[in-house]
Amino acid sequence: MKKIKMLSRGKTILTCITLFATVSLAVLMYFNRDWTLLWMYHDKSQEITILETQKEFWLPKWFSSRSQDAIVDKKPNTLQLDGWFHASARLDVSTSTYWSAPIVWDGTFKKSVLEDYYSKQKVTVGLTVFAIGKYLDKYLKTFLSSANNFFMVGHKVIFYVLVDDLSKMPWIELGPLRTFKVFQVNKESRWQDISMMRMKTIGDLIQSHIKYEVDFLFCMDVDQVFQGDYGLETLDESVAQLQAWFYKADKEDFTYERRPESTAYIPLMQGDYYYHGAVFGGTPLRVFNLTRECYEGIRRDKERNIEAVWHDESHLNKYYLRNKPTKLLSPEYCWDYKIGKSADIKNVKLSWMPKEYDVVRNNS
Ligand code: 4GW
Ligand code: MN
């Protein structure tokens, strides 16, 4: 009888311990949501969190008093960047979002203030670009030579070029402070996958190289050409590009994914802006989070046999709806001359190349 009593008491204690452990784990995971998500996406992703931000893994104080000082800052930054942006310098366009992120238009920024700040706070900026199949022959040379002339002139730049055929890499003489790193990637058989798989590849590349090498990163389409200075005013934690054809459109006309079955779904009356998939950027950590979340959405859609209407761009729009960008770039930073003359557009820094679908889209 005594034995039975002890056994059942043992069981109760065991149940209590299990319950306590489960609840504690749940509480820890809740307070460390960012870490938990990153950990689910990738095994080593915590490294990047520690390096790039001062995000700390939360532990109750009584559990460890040392947990608070175990963080390494990549570049301690004591300088303050003030007075670079003048929202009221352009009254003809909107220069701020409702969550107070600047929308950078020509005339709204003070180049001298930025140059002064970044001469003390030196930065290296990365730029990824994919050129697969016909896009390599047709667009890469123009993109890279124009980037060499106009992208972050006077500052250290690393071009990360991803191609399917290394032997076709064009010869380009780069200016001072710039270099490139070329990577071979497999060519996906469907063009939609060429575009979408960029999200996975960029995330992997941030893990393996980029996080050690740059302070800010941009990711761009190759079918574009730089036309004017694309400079320090574009740098921020999370940077999104307004799509040139939609910057004045009503939100119900945005071409978001409207089917609830897709992870990129945005209901009709929701949304802030229509962002362009051809340009996005930020710190390596922020871009990493973006690419992982978009890729996760793409993967889950594939499992459900659905593909978002504008592929990676639809997922990007969903991501930015949930994670507001800290800076927006006006359509001058990615203009399509096919739109025609517009008084808003004072100074084009990057423009779309003609599509010529008959040449590039017969992509065998
Ligand atoms: C249809 O036949 C294709 S091929 C659609 C995209 C293709 C493609 C895209 C490609 O064959 N090779 C390639 O390198 N890409 C990369 O994906 C390239 O960087 C390109 O700029 C990016 C997005 O494709 P896109 O510029 O054609 O997309 P949109 O029309 O949104 O600008
Ligand atoms: Mn494009």
XYZ file of C-alpha atoms and ligand atoms in Angstrom:
397
model
C 0.000 0.000 0.000
C 2.792 2.379 1.034
C 4.687 1.451 -2.126
C 1.688 2.322 -4.317
C 1.260 5.654 -2.531
C 4.932 6.495 -3.066
C 4.705 5.504 -6.694
C 1.721 7.741 -7.359
C 3.398 10.575 -5.480
C 6.452 10.056 -7.687
C 4.222 10.285 -10.752
C 2.665 13.524 -9.527
C 6.088 15.044 -8.930
C 7.225 13.943 -12.383
C 4.113 15.471 -13.971
C 4.703 18.717 -12.071
C 8.343 18.863 -13.204
C 7.367 18.217 -16.838
C 4.656 20.869 -16.632
C 7.058 23.384 -15.085
C 9.707 22.677 -17.753
C 7.189 23.073 -20.594
C 5.830 26.345 -19.219
C 9.361 27.701 -18.646
C 10.377 26.794 -22.183
C 7.251 28.452 -23.582
C 7.954 31.625 -21.573
C 11.582 31.689 -22.744
C 10.555 31.182 -26.364
C 7.958 33.936 -26.077
C 10.400 36.494 -24.700
C 12.928 35.501 -27.360
C 10.545 35.429 -30.312
C 13.125 36.827 -32.770
C 15.708 34.279 -31.778
C 13.253 31.435 -31.850
C 12.096 32.330 -35.363
C 15.660 32.711 -36.634
C 16.615 29.420 -35.035
C 13.714 27.731 -36.780
C 14.844 29.113 -40.144
C 18.508 28.301 -39.876
C 20.773 26.517 -37.493
C 23.560 29.098 -37.202
C 21.531 32.237 -37.567
C 22.012 33.424 -33.998
C 25.565 34.429 -34.900
C 24.260 37.084 -37.199
C 21.918 38.450 -34.566
C 24.713 38.865 -32.064
C 27.029 40.450 -34.598
C 24.753 42.920 -36.207
C 22.458 44.158 -33.497
C 22.616 44.293 -29.788
C 19.640 42.019 -29.436
C 20.068 39.916 -26.338
C 18.809 36.499 -25.542
C 16.442 37.116 -22.654
C 16.930 35.113 -19.505
C 15.357 35.840 -16.142
C 17.779 37.854 -13.982
C 17.833 35.228 -11.230
C 18.858 32.632 -13.802
C 21.931 34.420 -15.081
C 23.252 37.838 -14.289
C 25.990 37.418 -16.903
C 23.641 37.101 -19.866
C 23.435 40.865 -20.246
C 27.085 41.507 -21.097
C 27.797 38.634 -23.484
C 27.093 40.735 -26.598
C 29.698 41.778 -29.145
C 29.096 44.961 -31.128
C 30.601 44.860 -34.596
C 31.207 48.574 -34.769
C 30.500 50.651 -31.687
C 28.778 53.758 -32.956
C 28.842 56.812 -30.736
C 28.299 59.320 -33.558
C 24.895 60.836 -34.133
C 23.595 61.441 -37.660
C 21.350 64.515 -37.477
C 20.170 67.147 -39.893
C 20.661 65.157 -43.083
C 16.958 65.098 -44.032
C 14.643 68.018 -44.798
C 11.114 66.735 -45.233
C 9.716 70.176 -46.068
C 12.218 70.768 -48.880
C 9.741 69.048 -51.233
C 6.152 70.136 -50.727
C 4.929 68.651 -54.006
C 5.360 65.048 -52.834
C 4.962 63.021 -49.658
C 8.267 62.847 -47.767
C 7.284 60.864 -44.702
C 5.277 57.739 -43.911
C 2.687 57.615 -41.128
C 5.199 55.638 -39.069
C 7.683 58.526 -39.561
C 10.087 56.869 -41.981
C 11.636 59.367 -44.411
C 10.749 59.063 -48.094
C 13.909 60.198 -49.844
C 13.306 62.448 -52.855
C 15.797 64.559 -54.742
C 16.278 67.782 -52.770
C 15.335 66.357 -49.355
C 18.810 65.388 -48.169
C 22.005 67.270 -47.349
C 24.842 65.441 -49.039
C 27.533 67.373 -47.122
C 26.107 66.298 -43.743
C 26.049 62.660 -44.852
C 29.560 62.786 -46.300
C 30.863 64.361 -43.119
C 29.222 61.707 -40.941
C 30.396 58.767 -43.053
C 33.939 60.132 -43.298
C 34.143 59.507 -39.544
C 31.909 56.438 -39.481
C 33.399 54.501 -42.398
C 31.157 51.996 -44.105
C 31.321 49.243 -46.682
C 28.239 48.722 -48.814
C 27.354 45.467 -50.588
C 25.228 45.046 -53.692
C 23.923 41.665 -54.852
C 22.861 41.055 -58.426
C 21.805 37.893 -60.249
C 22.417 37.371 -63.962
C 21.260 33.980 -65.179
C 20.867 32.745 -68.761
C 20.141 35.476 -71.290
C 20.086 38.139 -68.583
C 23.828 37.611 -68.173
C 24.590 38.379 -71.837
C 22.084 41.166 -72.102
C 22.206 43.219 -68.885
C 25.117 42.464 -66.543
C 27.838 44.574 -68.159
C 25.685 47.701 -68.358
C 24.439 47.231 -64.804
C 27.905 46.753 -63.302
C 29.684 49.493 -65.235
C 26.975 52.002 -64.385
C 27.054 50.878 -60.724
C 30.808 51.337 -60.769
C 30.263 54.959 -61.845
C 27.312 55.925 -59.658
C 26.757 53.562 -56.705
C 28.202 54.913 -53.416
C 31.051 56.740 -55.114
C 33.925 57.450 -52.717
C 32.905 54.617 -50.366
C 33.903 50.976 -50.164
C 31.641 48.755 -52.253
C 31.530 45.002 -52.786
C 29.480 43.758 -55.740
C 28.216 40.221 -55.142
C 27.547 38.863 -58.617
C 25.663 35.583 -58.991
C 25.822 33.933 -62.398
C 25.141 30.525 -63.871
C 28.147 30.644 -66.219
C 31.408 32.018 -64.808
C 33.060 32.064 -68.241
C 30.630 34.771 -69.346
C 31.531 37.212 -66.590
C 32.135 40.521 -68.407
C 35.448 42.378 -68.129
C 34.935 45.548 -66.147
C 37.612 47.864 -64.850
C 36.430 48.972 -61.441
C 37.138 52.333 -59.835
C 38.930 52.811 -56.510
C 37.370 51.346 -53.331
C 35.320 48.781 -55.234
C 35.679 45.094 -55.803
C 33.498 42.201 -56.814
C 32.972 38.632 -55.726
C 31.472 36.270 -58.232
C 29.489 33.164 -57.313
C 28.115 30.397 -59.472
C 24.502 29.396 -58.921
C 22.410 26.731 -60.554
C 19.927 27.823 -63.143
C 16.374 27.014 -62.107
C 14.351 25.607 -64.983
C 11.312 27.841 -64.384
C 11.914 31.594 -64.674
C 9.599 32.231 -61.747
C 11.978 30.143 -59.647
C 15.030 32.046 -60.927
C 13.437 35.167 -59.514
C 12.088 33.648 -56.282
C 15.101 31.541 -55.350
C 17.119 34.728 -55.080
C 15.582 35.076 -51.608
C 17.108 31.780 -50.503
C 20.500 32.408 -52.131
C 20.858 35.926 -50.726
C 20.078 34.632 -47.218
C 22.681 31.886 -47.562
C 25.267 34.355 -48.885
C 24.652 36.736 -45.986
C 25.335 33.822 -43.639
C 28.500 32.680 -45.374
C 30.109 35.983 -46.469
C 28.172 39.188 -46.418
C 27.617 39.533 -42.672
C 31.394 39.642 -42.129
C 32.073 42.063 -44.955
C 29.590 44.932 -45.186
C 27.646 47.362 -43.019
C 24.774 47.838 -45.465
C 23.492 45.722 -48.308
C 21.364 46.353 -51.380
C 19.817 43.639 -53.557
C 18.848 44.589 -57.093
C 17.510 43.279 -60.407
C 20.058 43.285 -63.198
C 17.801 44.779 -65.896
C 18.429 48.353 -64.789
C 21.033 51.073 -65.314
C 22.410 53.704 -62.937
C 22.046 57.233 -64.307
C 23.012 59.452 -61.393
C 24.553 59.401 -57.924
C 23.020 56.678 -55.791
C 24.566 57.661 -52.493
C 24.650 57.647 -48.701
C 21.133 59.079 -48.436
C 19.781 55.620 -49.324
C 21.423 53.811 -46.385
C 19.306 52.700 -43.458
C 18.337 49.674 -41.408
C 15.551 48.550 -43.725
C 15.128 50.249 -47.098
C 12.231 49.774 -49.522
C 11.713 51.085 -53.047
C 8.439 52.660 -54.204
C 7.323 51.027 -57.458
C 7.314 53.722 -60.138
C 3.966 52.778 -61.728
C 2.095 52.688 -58.393
C 3.444 55.504 -56.253
C 0.331 57.614 -56.834
C -2.175 54.746 -57.085
C -4.957 53.948 -54.605
C -4.156 51.003 -52.405
C -7.055 48.914 -53.693
C -5.384 49.072 -57.106
C -2.063 47.734 -55.831
C -1.238 44.386 -57.407
C -0.785 42.618 -54.070
C -1.569 38.914 -53.821
C -5.322 38.828 -53.129
C -5.948 35.100 -52.647
C -6.187 34.148 -48.962
C -4.633 30.733 -49.707
C -1.241 32.340 -50.341
C 1.065 33.396 -47.512
C 1.569 36.674 -49.426
C -2.150 37.532 -49.088
C -3.042 41.133 -48.330
C -6.771 41.951 -47.995
C -8.224 44.619 -50.274
C -8.237 47.604 -47.939
C -4.900 46.860 -46.308
C -1.384 47.914 -47.295
C 0.755 51.032 -47.134
C 2.617 51.293 -50.440
C 3.373 49.077 -53.404
C 7.055 48.255 -53.093
C 9.267 47.193 -55.970
C 10.960 43.788 -55.842
C 13.827 45.096 -57.988
C 15.473 47.007 -55.118
C 15.616 46.347 -51.394
C 18.270 46.852 -48.763
C 19.322 47.453 -45.189
C 21.738 46.049 -42.662
C 22.787 42.444 -43.301
C 20.648 41.292 -40.358
C 17.517 43.061 -41.582
C 18.001 41.829 -45.154
C 18.641 38.347 -43.795
C 15.360 38.374 -41.879
C 13.542 39.681 -44.954
C 14.940 37.047 -47.323
C 14.309 34.211 -44.877
C 10.716 35.238 -44.213
C 9.968 35.750 -47.924
C 11.571 32.430 -48.804
C 9.615 30.684 -46.065
C 6.397 32.112 -47.566
C 7.420 31.000 -51.056
C 8.204 27.497 -49.762
C 4.904 27.171 -47.919
C 3.009 28.360 -50.984
C 4.761 25.712 -53.082
C 3.637 23.045 -50.621
C 0.070 24.262 -51.114
C 0.470 24.426 -54.910
C -0.020 28.138 -55.117
C 2.296 30.828 -56.528
C 1.869 34.488 -55.641
C 0.840 36.736 -58.519
C 4.102 38.727 -58.657
C 6.288 36.012 -57.167
C 8.999 37.291 -54.778
C 7.638 40.853 -55.069
C 4.292 39.765 -53.576
C 6.074 38.188 -50.609
C 8.250 41.270 -50.211
C 5.147 43.452 -50.012
C 3.665 41.202 -47.358
C 6.913 41.327 -45.389
C 7.084 45.139 -45.466
C 3.457 45.388 -44.416
C 4.304 43.443 -41.257
C 7.804 44.847 -40.776
C 7.750 48.524 -41.684
C 10.833 49.721 -43.566
C 12.820 52.473 -41.850
C 13.393 54.382 -45.105
C 11.606 54.573 -48.460
C 13.172 55.591 -51.756
C 11.207 57.721 -54.213
C 10.631 56.417 -57.752
C 13.627 58.533 -58.829
C 15.657 55.656 -57.400
C 14.123 53.145 -59.834
C 12.338 54.979 -62.620
C 10.697 53.622 -65.754
C 10.985 56.143 -68.599
C 8.030 54.417 -70.254
C 5.812 56.228 -67.740
C 6.645 59.471 -69.531
C 7.422 62.925 -68.183
C 6.534 63.627 -64.563
C 7.146 66.860 -62.624
C 7.800 64.809 -59.454
C 10.833 63.150 -60.978
C 13.701 65.644 -60.728
C 16.744 63.419 -60.811
C 16.744 59.792 -61.942
C 19.398 57.702 -60.212
C 18.484 54.270 -61.564
C 16.171 53.345 -64.420
C 14.586 50.250 -65.905
C 16.131 48.813 -69.053
C 13.787 48.011 -71.939
C 12.312 44.554 -71.441
C 12.783 42.996 -74.908
C 10.942 39.890 -73.779
C 11.440 38.215 -77.155
C 15.237 38.203 -76.598
C 15.604 37.517 -72.883
C 12.613 35.405 -72.033
C 13.333 32.654 -74.477
C 15.617 31.517 -71.735
C 16.900 28.120 -72.766
C 10.985 34.953 -68.221
O 11.302 34.279 -69.160
C 11.988 35.397 -67.237
S 13.573 35.007 -67.298
C 11.721 36.192 -66.175
C 12.843 36.475 -65.388
C 13.950 35.853 -65.872
C 15.277 35.937 -65.314
C 15.513 36.736 -64.222
C 16.382 35.277 -65.935
O 16.265 34.546 -66.920
N 17.633 35.473 -65.443
C 17.833 36.273 -64.355
O 19.000 36.473 -63.972
N 16.774 36.864 -63.720
C 17.039 37.675 -62.519
O 15.835 37.904 -61.821
C 17.577 39.042 -62.929
O 18.393 39.570 -61.916
C 16.300 39.836 -63.062
O 16.525 41.203 -63.058
C 15.519 39.303 -61.874
C 14.008 39.502 -61.932
O 13.496 39.180 -63.205
P 12.895 40.342 -64.136
O 13.854 41.496 -64.104
O 12.584 39.799 -65.474
O 11.569 40.677 -63.336
P 10.697 41.996 -63.544
O 9.918 41.815 -64.803
O 9.833 42.045 -62.308
O 11.621 43.183 -63.631
Mn 13.611 43.542 -63.459
